[in-house]
Steps between C-alpha positions, in 0.01 A plus 500: 500500500168680463187326370129570482286203600122476466350279771168326427401305815176386336247282678477244781837425655673721244543787746649274767760327284595821318565664837756229579664542161532872563667426835767304314528774237546771763761292683698443180484867409624598845794261483600581143393866504248478216197728473174352373201732471188290568154604383204284606186468285177299511475216249262211440176444688571781746532740206171376355329571831640852513511607136296247303801363310795279605769726354454877486679721251682671786635170628595386152681829432696459821596144403615615156724762660653259755819297490314197639166391645456294816164319508339303783200306371163565340165325513186477709236225539232751403637505146608135484156370586290720268559434127252774403723785625654692211776669702755274670830549687692285250414743221720755671793259504461416132480869412806575711703226332393618155557870570846439646578245227589244768543215257713265711394342829791343688436251781793328674417166660737409782457241772615542858615185678338605825162520323518174306247332726245767406527406132258245352795338321729242654824635642716315248326687217580837656879472489671774299172652377589845372340626181337813364189541285482763226133553414397729214258746653330726246396274213312178442146401587464743792531799270348357181167601350208370703161413355170372630184427305185704552335218691826454700512131412828518303819681605854525366837648596765560234856387576739712298876563505743692282866417438601814688300405810666159504854612422531774763433265792697221334815712503445571871462128572814407306702767680373367833597146402853617424529636854369176648549143371479563124175309463167625363172313466216627282157382613229510234236297316658501155330176398165684506539880507629719219613762752718236667656412167582870456670496841709200397610661175608818677683313777680280250619805304620687812666188641759524221635807681528300824678183400623458858142467631329159486142536375225249575133493399212359703128489430315665788320182610831314530665801663259511793569132568875557482475790743355264759716198419839665459500878553879516536542431126394857417710814490326770292142433388359716220132498409202701379250688712229251594731200530732712714215601727412137567854362515632766736216441746556125480873543555436724797368213713837324471645735761229422754350846517379767260624744758863425409494591132577845357468619143583785269338627181750675277427729209669749275525787751421380851415188701243379751578282801244295692450178697322238293233427760150642494329741735399228753207706633428250780828603666462875454584689818600188695877551468550137395588535130843385382695811392807315368391513135445874523839549667669281237326705231678804642826306463414448132446875469851571622634238261315678220679821602834309479539521877592136554658548843180654631291220349728238654466654845120481480518139385739422785259661745215281379714187522616594848142550618401161358791322666408655834137395474365852459223403263127556465204269552504349152844353571474438875150454633613402850714800586469767231640850494283792395533650156621828647760329719649316202538837330660645814755219518606519135536877527697459824734249333565752223554794737753291693666389173449139594679526836207394715440294811136399514515381863618839626233686305211259560337703776549836326338379181220311685530215251263208521741227398707217638880520485 
């Protein structure tokens, strides 16, 4: 298979984790004889520093012509800490999502038994946690009309949705539920917001086509409590843009580390794959960032291309590394492995098609881990 992939390492630790994802990608392509053409472009704060804007027309054009985009992370304290700046890295991400019509953000939430102690939740609440969040990505309050009074004392943001914006992601969520446990939960605020009531009407109409899928409705304030009290009750969560932004970040802590969670943003023509964590500028260049989410995002890319065997091999490589204690500082502060070494091990596992003996290769790989 031949594919064109645009790589946007971005800011902070983005370059480091993307490099590990590319190691896994190259290993898979060697084993399965695929050819992926990778083109790397600046994006985010680094693009602002070089070109004055976070997303250049050249980069955007390349993304539009690609089969998929692999993104590291964007953001820089310089822009976070100065509200007067008119150009920000996040503007590039919003423009990219809108230009590519990436209307559906998909975030799987899976717990790993070996990492349960790193989670803030009690172990008994982590059993059989395996759900996925479908967040609408191009509508709602983030993209609505914004106003501020002349004296800057009053501001407003319009939250607006159309039936089409709601229905296209709803169909995706229902199809996902059919492939999983046939359960879908809509999270909204229909007791207050007219947009939420629109969501409910659309979901109720579409649900008639999916009589085999159980549909539940939760107000967002109750939903966040349920996520902490009993996360295993969820299968497919569907929600609007801002609620999805908050809920997916809240759900991410269940696993014990932001560094373990991948995501994809799917549109009409192409898709974008990225770890959910930020740019973590304090760790830039230290080789301590957790690359697992970036590597798992690559697995989601292969799944998107209907290459399930390739995706499974990457997932198996990550699980194998975890079981053998080859993990970064955020998961093992006493005896961590470097970010680059984790990438080496996962790639090695793939190249060897899972037939590996870590004790024999320990010296060659120079791994800092305990077996």
